Every structure is written in C-alpha cells, then in structure tokens.
PDB file of C-alpha atoms and ligand atoms in Angstrom:
ATOM      1  CA  MET A  27     -13.871 -12.539  15.184  1.00 96.00           C
ATOM      2  CA  LEU A  28     -13.805 -13.366  11.296  1.00 98.00           C
ATOM      3  CA  LEU A  29     -16.437 -11.830   9.451  1.00 98.00           C
ATOM      4  CA  ASN A  30     -17.047 -12.081   5.788  1.00 98.00           C
ATOM      5  CA  ARG A  31     -20.167  -9.784   4.979  1.00 97.00           C
ATOM      6  CA  ILE A  32     -20.283  -6.053   5.173  1.00 98.00           C
ATOM      7  CA  ASP A  33     -23.856  -6.115   7.248  1.00 98.00           C
ATOM      8  CA  GLU A  34     -21.869  -8.000   9.803  1.00 98.00           C
ATOM      9  CA  VAL A  35     -19.180  -5.674  10.147  1.00 98.00           C
ATOM     10  CA  ARG A  36     -21.515  -2.599  10.091  1.00 98.00           C
ATOM     11  CA  ALA A  37     -23.853  -3.924  12.835  1.00 98.00           C
ATOM     12  CA  GLU A  38     -20.467  -4.705  15.076  1.00 98.00           C
ATOM     13  CA  VAL A  39     -18.956  -1.377  14.447  1.00 98.00           C
ATOM     14  CA  LYS A  40     -22.265   0.078  15.239  1.00 98.00           C
ATOM     15  CA  LYS A  41     -22.814  -1.326  18.679  1.00 98.00           C
ATOM     16  CA  TRP A  42     -18.983  -0.147  19.409  1.00 98.00           C
ATOM     17  CA  LYS A  43     -19.946   3.293  18.312  1.00 97.00           C
ATOM     18  CA  THR A  44     -23.183   3.648  20.404  1.00 98.00           C
ATOM     19  CA  GLU A  45     -20.458   2.971  23.521  1.00 98.00           C
ATOM     20  CA  GLY A  46     -18.599   6.167  22.207  1.00 98.00           C
ATOM     21  CA  LEU A  47     -15.477   3.593  21.206  1.00 98.00           C
ATOM     22  CA  LYS A  48     -12.736   4.892  19.155  1.00 98.00           C
ATOM     23  CA  VAL A  49     -12.255   2.455  16.055  1.00 98.00           C
ATOM     24  CA  GLY A  50      -9.261   1.979  13.801  1.00 98.00           C
ATOM     25  CA  LEU A  51      -8.939   0.395  10.582  1.00 99.00           C
ATOM     26  CA  VAL A  52      -5.697  -1.620   8.878  1.00 99.00           C
ATOM     27  CA  PRO A  53      -6.663  -2.048   5.234  1.00 98.00           C
ATOM     28  CA  THR A  54      -4.184  -5.117   3.814  1.00 98.00           C
ATOM     29  CA  MET A  55      -4.107  -7.908   1.234  1.00 98.00           C
ATOM     30  CA  GLY A  56      -3.667 -10.395   3.893  1.00 98.00           C
ATOM     31  CA  ALA A  57      -0.075 -12.579   3.668  1.00 97.00           C
ATOM     32  CA  LEU A  58       0.610 -10.700   6.687  1.00 98.00           C
ATOM     33  CA  HIS A  59       4.335  -9.726   7.698  1.00 97.00           C
ATOM     34  CA  GLU A  60       5.946  -7.708  10.389  1.00 98.00           C
ATOM     35  CA  GLY A  61       5.319  -4.510   8.367  1.00 98.00           C
ATOM     36  CA  HIS A  62       1.556  -5.278   8.724  1.00 98.00           C
ATOM     37  CA  LEU A  63       1.866  -6.035  12.226  1.00 98.00           C
ATOM     38  CA  SER A  64       3.509  -2.645  13.092  1.00 98.00           C
ATOM     39  CA  LEU A  65       0.291  -1.094  11.531  1.00 98.00           C
ATOM     40  CA  ILE A  66      -1.978  -3.405  14.062  1.00 98.00           C
ATOM     41  CA  LYS A  67       0.268  -2.848  16.938  1.00 98.00           C
ATOM     42  CA  LYS A  68      -0.077   1.066  16.292  1.00 98.00           C
ATOM     43  CA  ALA A  69      -3.831   0.655  16.071  1.00 98.00           C
ATOM     44  CA  LYS A  70      -4.060  -1.294  18.884  1.00 98.00           C
ATOM     45  CA  ALA A  71      -2.162   1.556  20.858  1.00 98.00           C
ATOM     46  CA  GLU A  72      -4.512   4.298  19.798  1.00 98.00           C
ATOM     47  CA  CYS A  73      -7.866   3.137  19.129  1.00 98.00           C
ATOM     48  CA  ASP A  74     -10.133   0.998  21.309  1.00 98.00           C
ATOM     49  CA  LYS A  75     -11.436  -1.495  18.747  1.00 98.00           C
ATOM     50  CA  VAL A  76      -9.304  -2.240  15.430  1.00 98.00           C
ATOM     51  CA  VAL A  77     -10.691  -3.773  12.464  1.00 99.00           C
ATOM     52  CA  VAL A  78      -7.914  -5.566   9.747  1.00 99.00           C
ATOM     53  CA  SER A  79      -9.648  -5.839   6.359  1.00 98.00           C
ATOM     54  CA  VAL A  80      -7.883  -8.633   4.303  1.00 98.00           C
ATOM     55  CA  PHE A  81      -8.644  -8.480   0.846  1.00 98.00           C
ATOM     56  CA  VAL A  82      -7.007  -8.955  -2.539  1.00 97.00           C
ATOM     57  CA  ASN A  83      -9.003  -6.284  -4.126  1.00 96.00           C
ATOM     58  CA  PRO A  84      -9.452  -7.496  -8.385  1.00 94.00           C
ATOM     59  CA  ILE A  85      -9.874  -3.787  -9.513  1.00 94.00           C
ATOM     60  CA  GLN A  86      -6.378  -2.618  -8.535  1.00 95.00           C
ATOM     61  CA  PHE A  87      -4.419  -5.419 -10.595  1.00 94.00           C
ATOM     62  CA  GLY A  88      -3.813  -4.812 -14.238  1.00 92.00           C
ATOM     63  CA  PRO A  89      -4.845  -7.526 -16.537  1.00 89.00           C
ATOM     64  CA  SER A  90      -1.149  -9.169 -16.806  1.00 89.00           C
ATOM     65  CA  GLU A  91      -0.265  -8.597 -12.887  1.00 92.00           C
ATOM     66  CA  ASP A  92      -0.341 -11.064 -10.191  1.00 92.00           C
ATOM     67  CA  PHE A  93      -3.912 -11.548  -9.038  1.00 93.00           C
ATOM     68  CA  ASP A  94      -4.399 -14.644  -9.567  1.00 92.00           C
ATOM     69  CA  LYS A  95      -1.502 -15.880  -7.655  1.00 93.00           C
ATOM     70  CA  TYR A  96      -1.007 -13.231  -4.953  1.00 95.00           C
ATOM     71  CA  PRO A  97      -0.331 -15.054  -1.522  1.00 95.00           C
ATOM     72  CA  ARG A  98      -3.674 -16.097   0.158  1.00 97.00           C
ATOM     73  CA  THR A  99      -3.039 -17.319   3.614  1.00 97.00           C
ATOM     74  CA  LEU A 100      -6.412 -16.012   5.507  1.00 98.00           C
ATOM     75  CA  ASP A 101      -6.179 -18.798   8.318  1.00 98.00           C
ATOM     76  CA  ALA A 102      -2.505 -17.911   9.198  1.00 98.00           C
ATOM     77  CA  ASP A 103      -3.659 -13.930   8.994  1.00 98.00           C
ATOM     78  CA  THR A 104      -6.733 -14.680  11.318  1.00 98.00           C
ATOM     79  CA  LYS A 105      -4.232 -16.465  13.631  1.00 98.00           C
ATOM     80  CA  LEU A 106      -1.871 -13.752  13.994  1.00 98.00           C
ATOM     81  CA  CYS A 107      -4.760 -11.092  13.910  1.00 98.00           C
ATOM     82  CA  ASP A 108      -6.293 -12.888  16.999  1.00 98.00           C
ATOM     83  CA  SER A 109      -2.785 -13.133  18.996  1.00 98.00           C
ATOM     84  CA  GLU A 110      -2.612  -9.371  18.312  1.00 98.00           C
ATOM     85  CA  GLY A 111      -6.014  -8.738  19.716  1.00 98.00           C
ATOM     86  CA  VAL A 112      -7.908  -7.391  16.668  1.00 98.00           C
ATOM     87  CA  ASP A 113     -11.468  -7.352  17.149  1.00 98.00           C
ATOM     88  CA  ILE A 114     -12.371  -8.132  13.823  1.00 98.00           C
ATOM     89  CA  VAL A 115     -10.793  -9.538  10.362  1.00 98.00           C
ATOM     90  CA  PHE A 116     -13.046  -8.586   7.727  1.00 98.00           C
ATOM     91  CA  ALA A 117     -12.454 -11.035   4.669  1.00 98.00           C
ATOM     92  CA  PRO A 118     -15.053 -10.301   1.853  1.00 97.00           C
ATOM     93  CA  THR A 119     -15.273 -11.876  -1.176  1.00 95.00           C
ATOM     94  CA  PRO A 120     -14.876  -9.934  -4.223  1.00 92.00           C
ATOM     95  CA  ALA A 121     -18.989 -10.596  -5.028  1.00 90.00           C
ATOM     96  CA  GLU A 122     -19.156  -9.340  -1.590  1.00 95.00           C
ATOM     97  CA  MET A 123     -17.494  -6.205  -1.977  1.00 95.00           C
ATOM     98  CA  TYR A 124     -18.384  -5.563  -5.866  1.00 91.00           C
ATOM     99  CA  GLY A 125     -22.016  -7.135  -5.732  1.00 84.00           C
ATOM    100  CA  THR A 126     -20.984  -9.275  -8.945  1.00 65.00           C
ATOM    101  CA  ASN A 127     -23.369 -12.231  -9.360  1.00 56.00           C
ATOM    102  CA  SER A 128     -22.165 -15.336  -7.776  1.00 51.00           C
ATOM    103  CA  ASN A 129     -23.110 -17.820 -11.208  1.00 53.00           C
ATOM    104  CA  GLU A 130     -20.672 -15.866 -13.180  1.00 55.00           C
ATOM    105  CA  ASN A 131     -17.853 -17.053 -13.836  1.00 55.00           C
ATOM    106  CA  GLU A 132     -14.519 -15.273 -11.974  1.00 57.00           C
ATOM    107  CA  ASN A 133     -13.054 -13.770 -14.987  1.00 54.00           C
ATOM    108  CA  SER A 134     -15.995 -12.876 -16.413  1.00 54.00           C
ATOM    109  CA  LYS A 135     -16.814 -11.414 -12.982  1.00 56.00           C
ATOM    110  CA  LEU A 136     -13.414  -9.313 -12.979  1.00 58.00           C
ATOM    111  CA  GLU A 137     -13.999  -8.291 -16.630  1.00 58.00           C
ATOM    112  CA  ARG A 138     -17.388  -6.215 -15.495  1.00 59.00           C
ATOM    113  CA  LEU A 139     -15.548  -4.535 -12.746  1.00 71.00           C
ATOM    114  CA  SER A 140     -14.754  -1.897 -15.097  1.00 71.00           C
ATOM    115  CA  ASN A 141     -15.867   1.436 -14.585  1.00 70.00           C
ATOM    116  CA  ASP A 142     -18.286   1.214 -17.319  1.00 72.00           C
ATOM    117  CA  ILE A 143     -20.601  -0.020 -14.876  1.00 80.00           C
ATOM    118  CA  LEU A 144     -18.906   0.482 -11.167  1.00 88.00           C
ATOM    119  CA  THR A 145     -18.396   4.079  -9.778  1.00 92.00           C
ATOM    120  CA  TYR A 146     -14.560   4.479  -8.823  1.00 94.00           C
ATOM    121  CA  VAL A 147     -12.630   7.197  -6.794  1.00 97.00           C
ATOM    122  CA  CYS A 148     -10.474   8.569  -9.098  1.00 96.00           C
ATOM    123  CA  PRO A 149      -7.386  10.420  -7.605  1.00 97.00           C
ATOM    124  CA  PRO A 150      -5.873  13.307  -9.564  1.00 97.00           C
ATOM    125  CA  PHE A 151      -3.870  12.771 -12.569  1.00 97.00           C
ATOM    126  CA  PHE A 152      -0.965  14.904 -11.259  1.00 97.00           C
ATOM    127  CA  TYR A 153      -0.682  12.111  -8.378  1.00 98.00           C
ATOM    128  CA  VAL A 154      -1.078   9.037 -10.668  1.00 97.00           C
ATOM    129  CA  ASN A 155       0.568   9.500 -13.876  1.00 97.00           C
ATOM    130  CA  LYS A 156       4.281   8.880 -12.452  1.00 98.00           C
ATOM    131  CA  LEU A 157       6.041   6.392 -10.544  1.00 98.00           C
ATOM    132  CA  CYS A 158       4.138   3.324 -10.139  1.00 97.00           C
ATOM    133  CA  GLY A 159       0.906   4.817 -11.361  1.00 97.00           C
ATOM    134  CA  LYS A 160       2.771   5.473 -14.908  1.00 95.00           C
ATOM    135  CA  SER A 161       3.440   1.597 -15.296  1.00 92.00           C
ATOM    136  CA  ARG A 162       0.335   0.644 -13.342  1.00 94.00           C
ATOM    137  CA  VAL A 163      -2.364   2.285 -15.534  1.00 94.00           C
ATOM    138  CA  GLY A 164      -5.600   2.473 -13.142  1.00 94.00           C
ATOM    139  CA  HIS A 165      -4.077   1.017  -9.990  1.00 96.00           C
ATOM    140  CA  PHE A 166      -4.668   3.951  -8.038  1.00 97.00           C
ATOM    141  CA  ASP A 167      -8.403   4.329  -8.818  1.00 97.00           C
ATOM    142  CA  GLY A 168      -8.686   0.725  -8.003  1.00 96.00           C
ATOM    143  CA  VAL A 169      -6.938   1.419  -4.511  1.00 98.00           C
ATOM    144  CA  CYS A 170      -8.676   4.661  -4.073  1.00 98.00           C
ATOM    145  CA  THR A 171     -12.125   3.228  -4.908  1.00 97.00           C
ATOM    146  CA  VAL A 172     -11.566  -0.142  -2.304  1.00 98.00           C
ATOM    147  CA  VAL A 173     -10.139   2.125   0.467  1.00 98.00           C
ATOM    148  CA  MET A 174     -13.273   4.639   0.136  1.00 98.00           C
ATOM    149  CA  LYS A 175     -15.482   1.605   0.443  1.00 98.00           C
ATOM    150  CA  LEU A 176     -13.694   0.104   3.509  1.00 98.00           C
ATOM    151  CA  PHE A 177     -13.703   3.683   4.988  1.00 98.00           C
ATOM    152  CA  ASN A 178     -17.698   3.542   4.562  1.00 98.00           C
ATOM    153  CA  ILE A 179     -18.339   0.363   5.808  1.00 98.00           C
ATOM    154  CA  VAL A 180     -16.235   0.373   8.776  1.00 98.00           C
ATOM    155  CA  GLN A 181     -16.520   4.034   9.669  1.00 98.00           C
ATOM    156  CA  PRO A 182     -13.282   4.009  11.306  1.00 98.00           C
ATOM    157  CA  ASP A 183     -11.915   6.912  13.247  1.00 98.00           C
ATOM    158  CA  LEU A 184      -8.486   6.247  12.211  1.00 98.00           C
ATOM    159  CA  ALA A 185      -6.991   4.461   9.331  1.00 99.00           C
ATOM    160  CA  PHE A 186      -3.497   3.280   9.291  1.00 99.00           C
ATOM    161  CA  PHE A 187      -0.919   2.950   6.254  1.00 98.00           C
ATOM    162  CA  GLY A 188       2.413   2.122   5.438  1.00 98.00           C
ATOM    163  CA  GLN A 189       5.214   4.508   4.320  1.00 98.00           C
ATOM    164  CA  LYS A 190       6.449   0.988   2.031  1.00 98.00           C
ATOM    165  CA  ASP A 191       3.712   2.205  -0.456  1.00 98.00           C
ATOM    166  CA  ALA A 192       4.343   6.070  -0.125  1.00 98.00           C
ATOM    167  CA  GLN A 193       2.178   7.050  -3.353  1.00 98.00           C
ATOM    168  CA  GLN A 194      -0.538   5.315  -1.896  1.00 98.00           C
ATOM    169  CA  VAL A 195      -0.653   7.040   1.705  1.00 98.00           C
ATOM    170  CA  ILE A 196       0.121   9.955  -0.046  1.00 98.00           C
ATOM    171  CA  ILE A 197      -2.958   9.820  -2.385  1.00 98.00           C
ATOM    172  CA  ILE A 198      -5.116   8.477   0.081  1.00 98.00           C
ATOM    173  CA  LYS A 199      -4.311  11.626   2.342  1.00 98.00           C
ATOM    174  CA  LYS A 200      -4.918  13.652  -0.890  1.00 98.00           C
ATOM    175  CA  MET A 201      -8.414  12.057  -1.286  1.00 98.00           C
ATOM    176  CA  VAL A 202      -9.270  12.389   2.334  1.00 98.00           C
ATOM    177  CA  LYS A 203      -8.507  16.300   2.181  1.00 98.00           C
ATOM    178  CA  ASP A 204     -10.158  16.538  -0.999  1.00 98.00           C
ATOM    179  CA  LEU A 205     -13.307  14.600   0.002  1.00 98.00           C
ATOM    180  CA  ASN A 206     -13.593  15.906   3.359  1.00 98.00           C
ATOM    181  CA  ILE A 207     -13.621  12.211   5.025  1.00 98.00           C
ATOM    182  CA  PRO A 208     -13.513  12.573   8.758  1.00 98.00           C
ATOM    183  CA  ILE A 209     -11.129  10.103   9.310  1.00 98.00           C
ATOM    184  CA  GLN A 210      -7.433  10.686  10.542  1.00 98.00           C
ATOM    185  CA  ILE A 211      -4.656   9.076   8.146  1.00 98.00           C
ATOM    186  CA  ILE A 212      -1.958   7.497  10.341  1.00 98.00           C
ATOM    187  CA  GLN A 213       1.390   6.869   8.303  1.00 97.00           C
ATOM    188  CA  CYS A 214       3.715   4.053   9.622  1.00 98.00           C
ATOM    189  CA  PRO A 215       7.473   3.903   9.207  1.00 98.00           C
ATOM    190  CA  ILE A 216       9.006   1.243   6.835  1.00 98.00           C
ATOM    191  CA  VAL A 217       9.585  -2.350   8.545  1.00 98.00           C
ATOM    192  CA  ARG A 218      12.927  -3.830   6.975  1.00 98.00           C
ATOM    193  CA  GLU A 219      14.464  -6.912   7.402  1.00 97.00           C
ATOM    194  CA  LYS A 220      17.625  -7.021   9.124  1.00 97.00           C
ATOM    195  CA  SER A 221      19.487  -6.812   5.551  1.00 96.00           C
ATOM    196  CA  GLY A 222      17.482  -3.767   5.021  1.00 97.00           C
ATOM    197  CA  LEU A 223      15.074  -5.323   2.561  1.00 97.00           C
ATOM    198  CA  ALA A 224      11.602  -3.743   3.133  1.00 98.00           C
ATOM    199  CA  LEU A 225       9.114  -6.437   3.950  1.00 98.00           C
ATOM    200  CA  SER A 226       6.623  -7.190   1.611  1.00 97.00           C
ATOM    201  CA  SER A 227       4.219 -10.094   0.492  1.00 92.00           C
ATOM    202  CA  ARG A 228       5.508 -10.277  -2.733  1.00 93.00           C
ATOM    203  CA  ASN A 229       9.060 -11.192  -1.375  1.00 95.00           C
ATOM    204  CA  LYS A 230       7.735 -14.496  -0.856  1.00 92.00           C
ATOM    205  CA  TYR A 231       8.060 -14.772  -4.998  1.00 94.00           C
ATOM    206  CA  LEU A 232      12.007 -13.977  -4.661  1.00 96.00           C
ATOM    207  CA  SER A 233      14.548 -16.772  -4.564  1.00 95.00           C
ATOM    208  CA  GLU A 234      17.054 -17.012  -2.273  1.00 94.00           C
ATOM    209  CA  GLU A 235      19.654 -15.188  -4.771  1.00 95.00           C
ATOM    210  CA  GLY A 236      16.856 -12.910  -6.131  1.00 96.00           C
ATOM    211  CA  LYS A 237      16.390 -11.762  -2.236  1.00 96.00           C
ATOM    212  CA  LYS A 238      20.372 -10.680  -1.903  1.00 96.00           C
ATOM    213  CA  ASP A 239      20.138  -8.988  -5.436  1.00 96.00           C
ATOM    214  CA  ALA A 240      17.018  -7.184  -4.133  1.00 97.00           C
ATOM    215  CA  LEU A 241      19.019  -5.594  -1.545  1.00 97.00           C
ATOM    216  CA  VAL A 242      20.310  -3.057  -4.220  1.00 97.00           C
ATOM    217  CA  LEU A 243      17.180  -0.890  -3.779  1.00 98.00           C
ATOM    218  CA  ASN A 244      17.974  -0.178  -0.027  1.00 98.00           C
ATOM    219  CA  GLN A 245      21.543   0.249  -1.021  1.00 98.00           C
ATOM    220  CA  ILE A 246      20.648   2.935  -3.780  1.00 98.00           C
ATOM    221  CA  LEU A 247      18.407   4.917  -1.193  1.00 98.00           C
ATOM    222  CA  ASN A 248      20.871   4.823   1.929  1.00 98.00           C
ATOM    223  CA  ASN A 249      23.534   6.052  -0.558  1.00 98.00           C
ATOM    224  CA  ILE A 250      21.343   8.922  -1.966  1.00 98.00           C
ATOM    225  CA  LYS A 251      20.618   9.796   1.138  1.00 98.00           C
ATOM    226  CA  MET A 252      23.876   9.402   2.374  1.00 98.00           C
ATOM    227  CA  CYS A 253      25.039  11.721  -0.830  1.00 98.00           C
ATOM    228  CA  TYR A 254      21.954  14.323   0.617  1.00 98.00           C
ATOM    229  CA  ASN A 255      23.670  14.666   3.941  1.00 97.00           C
ATOM    230  CA  LYS A 256      27.511  15.185   2.719  1.00 97.00           C
ATOM    231  CA  GLY A 257      25.702  18.231   0.960  1.00 97.00           C
ATOM    232  CA  ILE A 258      24.747  17.071  -2.743  1.00 98.00           C
ATOM    233  CA  THR A 259      21.631  18.679  -3.424  1.00 98.00           C
ATOM    234  CA  ASN A 260      20.996  18.143  -7.292  1.00 98.00           C
ATOM    235  CA  VAL A 261      18.758  15.697  -8.137  1.00 98.00           C
ATOM    236  CA  GLU A 262      19.864  14.494 -10.890  1.00 98.00           C
ATOM    237  CA  ALA A 263      23.640  13.897  -9.412  1.00 98.00           C
ATOM    238  CA  LEU A 264      21.750  11.888  -6.799  1.00 98.00           C
ATOM    239  CA  LYS A 265      20.167   9.984  -9.082  1.00 98.00           C
ATOM    240  CA  GLU A 266      23.224   9.310 -11.015  1.00 97.00           C
ATOM    241  CA  THR A 267      24.527   7.566  -8.216  1.00 96.00           C
ATOM    242  CA  ALA A 268      22.402   4.742  -8.600  1.00 95.00           C
ATOM    243  CA  TYR A 269      23.926   3.272 -11.777  1.00 91.00           C
ATOM    244  CA  THR A 270      27.143   1.880 -10.051  1.00 93.00           C
ATOM    245  CA  TYR A 271      24.753  -0.553  -7.768  1.00 95.00           C
ATOM    246  CA  LEU A 272      22.613  -1.666 -10.902  1.00 93.00           C
ATOM    247  CA  THR A 273      23.474  -4.974 -12.404  1.00 91.00           C
ATOM    248  CA  ASN A 274      21.844  -7.014 -15.455  1.00 91.00           C
ATOM    249  CA  LYS A 275      19.857  -8.600 -12.554  1.00 92.00           C
ATOM    250  CA  HIS A 276      17.995  -5.250 -12.054  1.00 93.00           C
ATOM    251  CA  GLU A 277      15.185  -3.983 -14.417  1.00 95.00           C
ATOM    252  CA  LEU A 278      14.596  -0.509 -13.243  1.00 97.00           C
ATOM    253  CA  ASP A 279      11.199   0.684 -13.564  1.00 97.00           C
ATOM    254  CA  TYR A 280      11.877   4.563 -11.924  1.00 97.00           C
ATOM    255  CA  LEU A 281      13.828   6.394  -9.249  1.00 98.00           C
ATOM    256  CA  GLU A 282      12.639   9.611  -8.693  1.00 98.00           C
ATOM    257  CA  ILE A 283      13.465  12.383  -5.977  1.00 98.00           C
ATOM    258  CA  LEU A 284      10.073  14.345  -5.321  1.00 98.00           C
ATOM    259  CA  ASP A 285       8.201  16.438  -3.335  1.00 97.00           C
ATOM    260  CA  LYS A 286       7.199  13.837  -0.136  1.00 96.00           C
ATOM    261  CA  ASP A 287       3.494  15.585   0.160  1.00 94.00           C
ATOM    262  CA  SER A 288       2.677  17.066  -3.209  1.00 95.00           C
ATOM    263  CA  LEU A 289       4.959  14.509  -5.455  1.00 97.00           C
ATOM    264  CA  GLU A 290       6.427  17.296  -7.553  1.00 97.00           C
ATOM    265  CA  GLU A 291       9.382  17.322  -9.292  1.00 97.00           C
ATOM    266  CA  LYS A 292      12.207  19.437  -7.805  1.00 92.00           C
ATOM    267  CA  LYS A 293      15.819  20.347  -9.476  1.00 97.00           C
ATOM    268  CA  GLU A 294      17.431  20.684  -5.729  1.00 98.00           C
ATOM    269  CA  ALA A 295      16.367  18.013  -2.921  1.00 98.00           C
ATOM    270  CA  ASP A 296      15.789  19.743   0.621  1.00 98.00           C
ATOM    271  CA  GLU A 297      14.558  18.139   3.677  1.00 97.00           C
ATOM    272  CA  ASN A 298      10.947  17.649   2.438  1.00 97.00           C
ATOM    273  CA  SER A 299      12.282  15.508  -0.470  1.00 98.00           C
ATOM    274  CA  ILE A 300      11.505  11.670  -1.016  1.00 98.00           C
ATOM    275  CA  ALA A 301      13.553   9.153  -3.075  1.00 98.00           C
ATOM    276  CA  LEU A 302      11.470   6.697  -4.647  1.00 98.00           C
ATOM    277  CA  ILE A 303      12.229   3.207  -6.624  1.00 98.00           C
ATOM    278  CA  ALA A 304      10.726   0.560  -8.336  1.00 98.00           C
ATOM    279  CA  CYS A 305      12.854  -2.246  -9.950  1.00 97.00           C
ATOM    280  CA  LYS A 306      12.360  -5.737 -11.062  1.00 96.00           C
ATOM    281  CA  VAL A 307      14.558  -8.444  -9.852  1.00 96.00           C
ATOM    282  CA  ASP A 308      14.201 -12.154 -10.027  1.00 90.00           C
ATOM    283  CA  GLY A 309      10.960 -11.267 -12.012  1.00 93.00           C
ATOM    284  CA  VAL A 310       9.404  -9.543  -8.945  1.00 95.00           C
ATOM    285  CA  ARG A 311       8.624  -5.965  -9.033  1.00 96.00           C
ATOM    286  CA  LEU A 312       9.868  -4.341  -6.043  1.00 97.00           C
ATOM    287  CA  ILE A 313       9.260  -0.634  -4.265  1.00 98.00           C
ATOM    288  CA  ASP A 314      11.193   1.239  -1.777  1.00 98.00           C
ATOM    289  CA  ASN A 315      11.432   4.670  -0.354  1.00 98.00           C
ATOM    290  CA  ILE A 316      13.651   6.867   1.791  1.00 98.00           C
ATOM    291  CA  THR A 317      12.799  10.352   3.077  1.00 98.00           C
ATOM    292  CA  PHE A 318      15.043  12.963   3.482  1.00 97.00           C
ATOM    293  CA  GLY A 319      13.843  14.567   6.608  1.00 94.00           C
ATOM    294  CA  GLY A 320      11.546  12.302   7.826  1.00 77.00           C
ATOM    295  CA  PHE A 321       7.635  12.036   7.116  1.00 74.00           C
TER     296      PHE A 321
HETATM  297  P1  LIG B   6      -0.643  -4.585   1.577  1.00 57.53           P
HETATM  298  O1  LIG B   6      -1.336  -6.031   2.148  1.00 57.53           O
HETATM  299  O2  LIG B   6       0.677  -5.189   0.837  1.00 57.53           O
HETATM  300  O3  LIG B   6      -1.689  -3.871   0.556  1.00 57.53           O
HETATM  301  O4  LIG B   6      -0.468  -3.848   2.779  1.00 57.53           O
HETATM  302  C1  LIG B   6      -1.282  -3.241   3.522  1.00 57.53           C
HETATM  303  C2  LIG B   6      -0.507  -2.164   4.544  1.00 57.53           C
HETATM  304  O5  LIG B   6       0.747  -2.547   5.002  1.00 57.53           O
HETATM  305  C3  LIG B   6      -0.341  -0.909   3.611  1.00 57.53           C
HETATM  306  O6  LIG B   6      -0.740   0.577   4.077  1.00 57.53           O
HETATM  307  C4  LIG B   6       1.151  -0.946   3.275  1.00 57.53           C
HETATM  308  O7  LIG B   6       2.217   0.124   3.061  1.00 57.53           O
HETATM  309  C5  LIG B   6       1.701  -1.626   4.813  1.00 57.53           C
HETATM  310  N1  LIG B   6       2.684  -2.372   4.863  1.00 57.53           N
HETATM  311  C6  LIG B   6       3.588  -3.293   3.826  1.00 57.53           C
HETATM  312  N2  LIG B   6       4.440  -3.538   3.793  1.00 57.53           N
HETATM  313  C7  LIG B   6       5.004  -2.760   5.001  1.00 57.53           C
HETATM  314  C8  LIG B   6       6.293  -2.370   5.319  1.00 57.53           C
HETATM  315  N3  LIG B   6       7.306  -3.327   4.980  1.00 57.53           N
HETATM  316  N4  LIG B   6       6.467  -1.856   6.582  1.00 57.53           N
HETATM  317  C9  LIG B   6       5.377  -1.099   7.251  1.00 57.53           C
HETATM  318  N5  LIG B   6       3.838  -0.937   6.137  1.00 57.53           N
HETATM  319  C10 LIG B   6       3.982  -2.090   5.351  1.00 57.53           C
END
C-alpha cells in the first residue's frame, strides 16, 4: 500500500499496534536496489509488519549536491516493495514532511528549511567532524532529523540500516542511545556486485568505464584488511598501502581507520577497527568500508 500522508501511516500503524504486532521500518531514499532489498528481507523476517519509507530528504543535501538529479523511481520501488510483501510504502512530499507552504516555489521552500525555523536533531560534533561529515557539513543533522521524524511517525519496534553508510548507522545508534529512543537498530551487511562494487543508488551516475575505476575503493579496503590479517597493525602503514591503487582518475576524499563504534582514531588497528573510504570517480562521490573483525 502506497501512502503519502503522515496521518494515514499513523492510523494504519495504530491498528497494528492494538493487535500487538511487531513493526519494522526501513528508511530509504528510493531508487531501490539489492542493497535496500536485503534490509527489506531482513525486516520481513524479523517483523510482522514492514514500512519502507521512500523520501529524498532535502535537508541532508548541501546546496551544491545532487538533490535535484537524485534518481526518483517511485513506481518501480513500489512494485518491488509489493513483490517483497512490504505492508506500507511511505512516500511523503517535502511539504508533507516539513510543513512548507505549497504555494511557494521549490527553491524558496528548501531555503526555508534551515534550522532558523525548523527544529533539528544534531548529533555530537565528535561524530560529524570527520569522514563524510567533514565535506558534507550539516548532512548528519539532516539525516538525524528525518530519521527521528520517521521514528515518531511510524513508531517501529525495529529499524534497519545498512553498514554501507557506516558513519550514518553509528550516528543513528548514538542518537537512539543518547535520546532513549525505544527502537532497536538492526545493522545489515554491505551488498556488493560480483565485481566487489558496493551497490548504491548513485552508481547509476557512473559510466561503464567509471564503474571499472570505482572498483578501486573495494580493492583498497580488501588490501588493507589483507595486510592487517598478515600482521600489519600500524594505521599509517595500512593507509599507505592505498596509494599504489590510486590514479589520476580517483579523487580521494578520505581514507581512515577508526574504532567502529566510537569513531575514535587509533595508532594501531585491532578487531574493533573499520577502514572507511570516500573517493570521487567519474565525477561521482562513492563511499565504502570494511570491518576488521565484524560488526
Ligand atoms: P539510501 O536509499 O541510500 O538512503 O539507503 C537506505 C538504506 O539502505 C541505508 O540504511 C543504507 O545504508 C542501505 N544501503 C544502501 N546501499 C546498501 C548496500 N549496498 N548494502 C546494504 N545496505 C545498503
């Protein structure tokens, strides 16, 4: 069932709750692929009812980012969700989510969505002043705000997030802990193409050649883990190994090896470490990560 309105979703979920059913939420921005499907399948396996939200959230995009051109494929997404037995696809408009006046043009609506007038949920600086948060200032404020809103609208028992966006799921877990949100966060492994490329809606922007060049992210991460497994633990030495893979086709944003729960820097890697990379390939910013011991 495709619903666009908050009150419709609330009414439906309320019925489920009175029946004592377990509700799962899978937040997405749509353009669904096998990565999203793995979250949906997990939610179906663990919950009685599943809500998938499809919402390209304007407040998590910077002014020069791809909000306008982000792929929007709601018909296909809804069909896919139906075939997986999803109970509700919740696809609100920005106006429905943020209460903007529908007479305003889209740009002025978005400009007004600043924290001058909108209540934001802002994760701790320590978690956002690194990795994607460094180049995407305000991104995680937008993510936490929309996720908090979705949590309040759907009131799920469980919510499903992918390790693909590792910093995001770590920050969401921190938000849930710090704000005593009674929702269990389930973290799901990264789904990859056979080639090793992590699935992402943004892969649609890549040319065939770009797709090949993009394999470098996974290669760098696999090599770092292989070196770690061979006994190299010095973080700087592990990071150094990446440079043999990078060419002028790759614009490295960051490569970090951090603690997978606290995002603290370490001098020596251990089983709790995670290597995270962001790199622009073919004009497309891609991210990937690998844990040393598992999540
Ligand atoms: P997005 O639509 O990109 O906001 O992603 C929605 C959810 O799907 C997030 O929790 C992502 O981490 C997750 N996700 C995206 N790509 C993958 C993937 N390749 N493997 C596993 N989860 C993914």
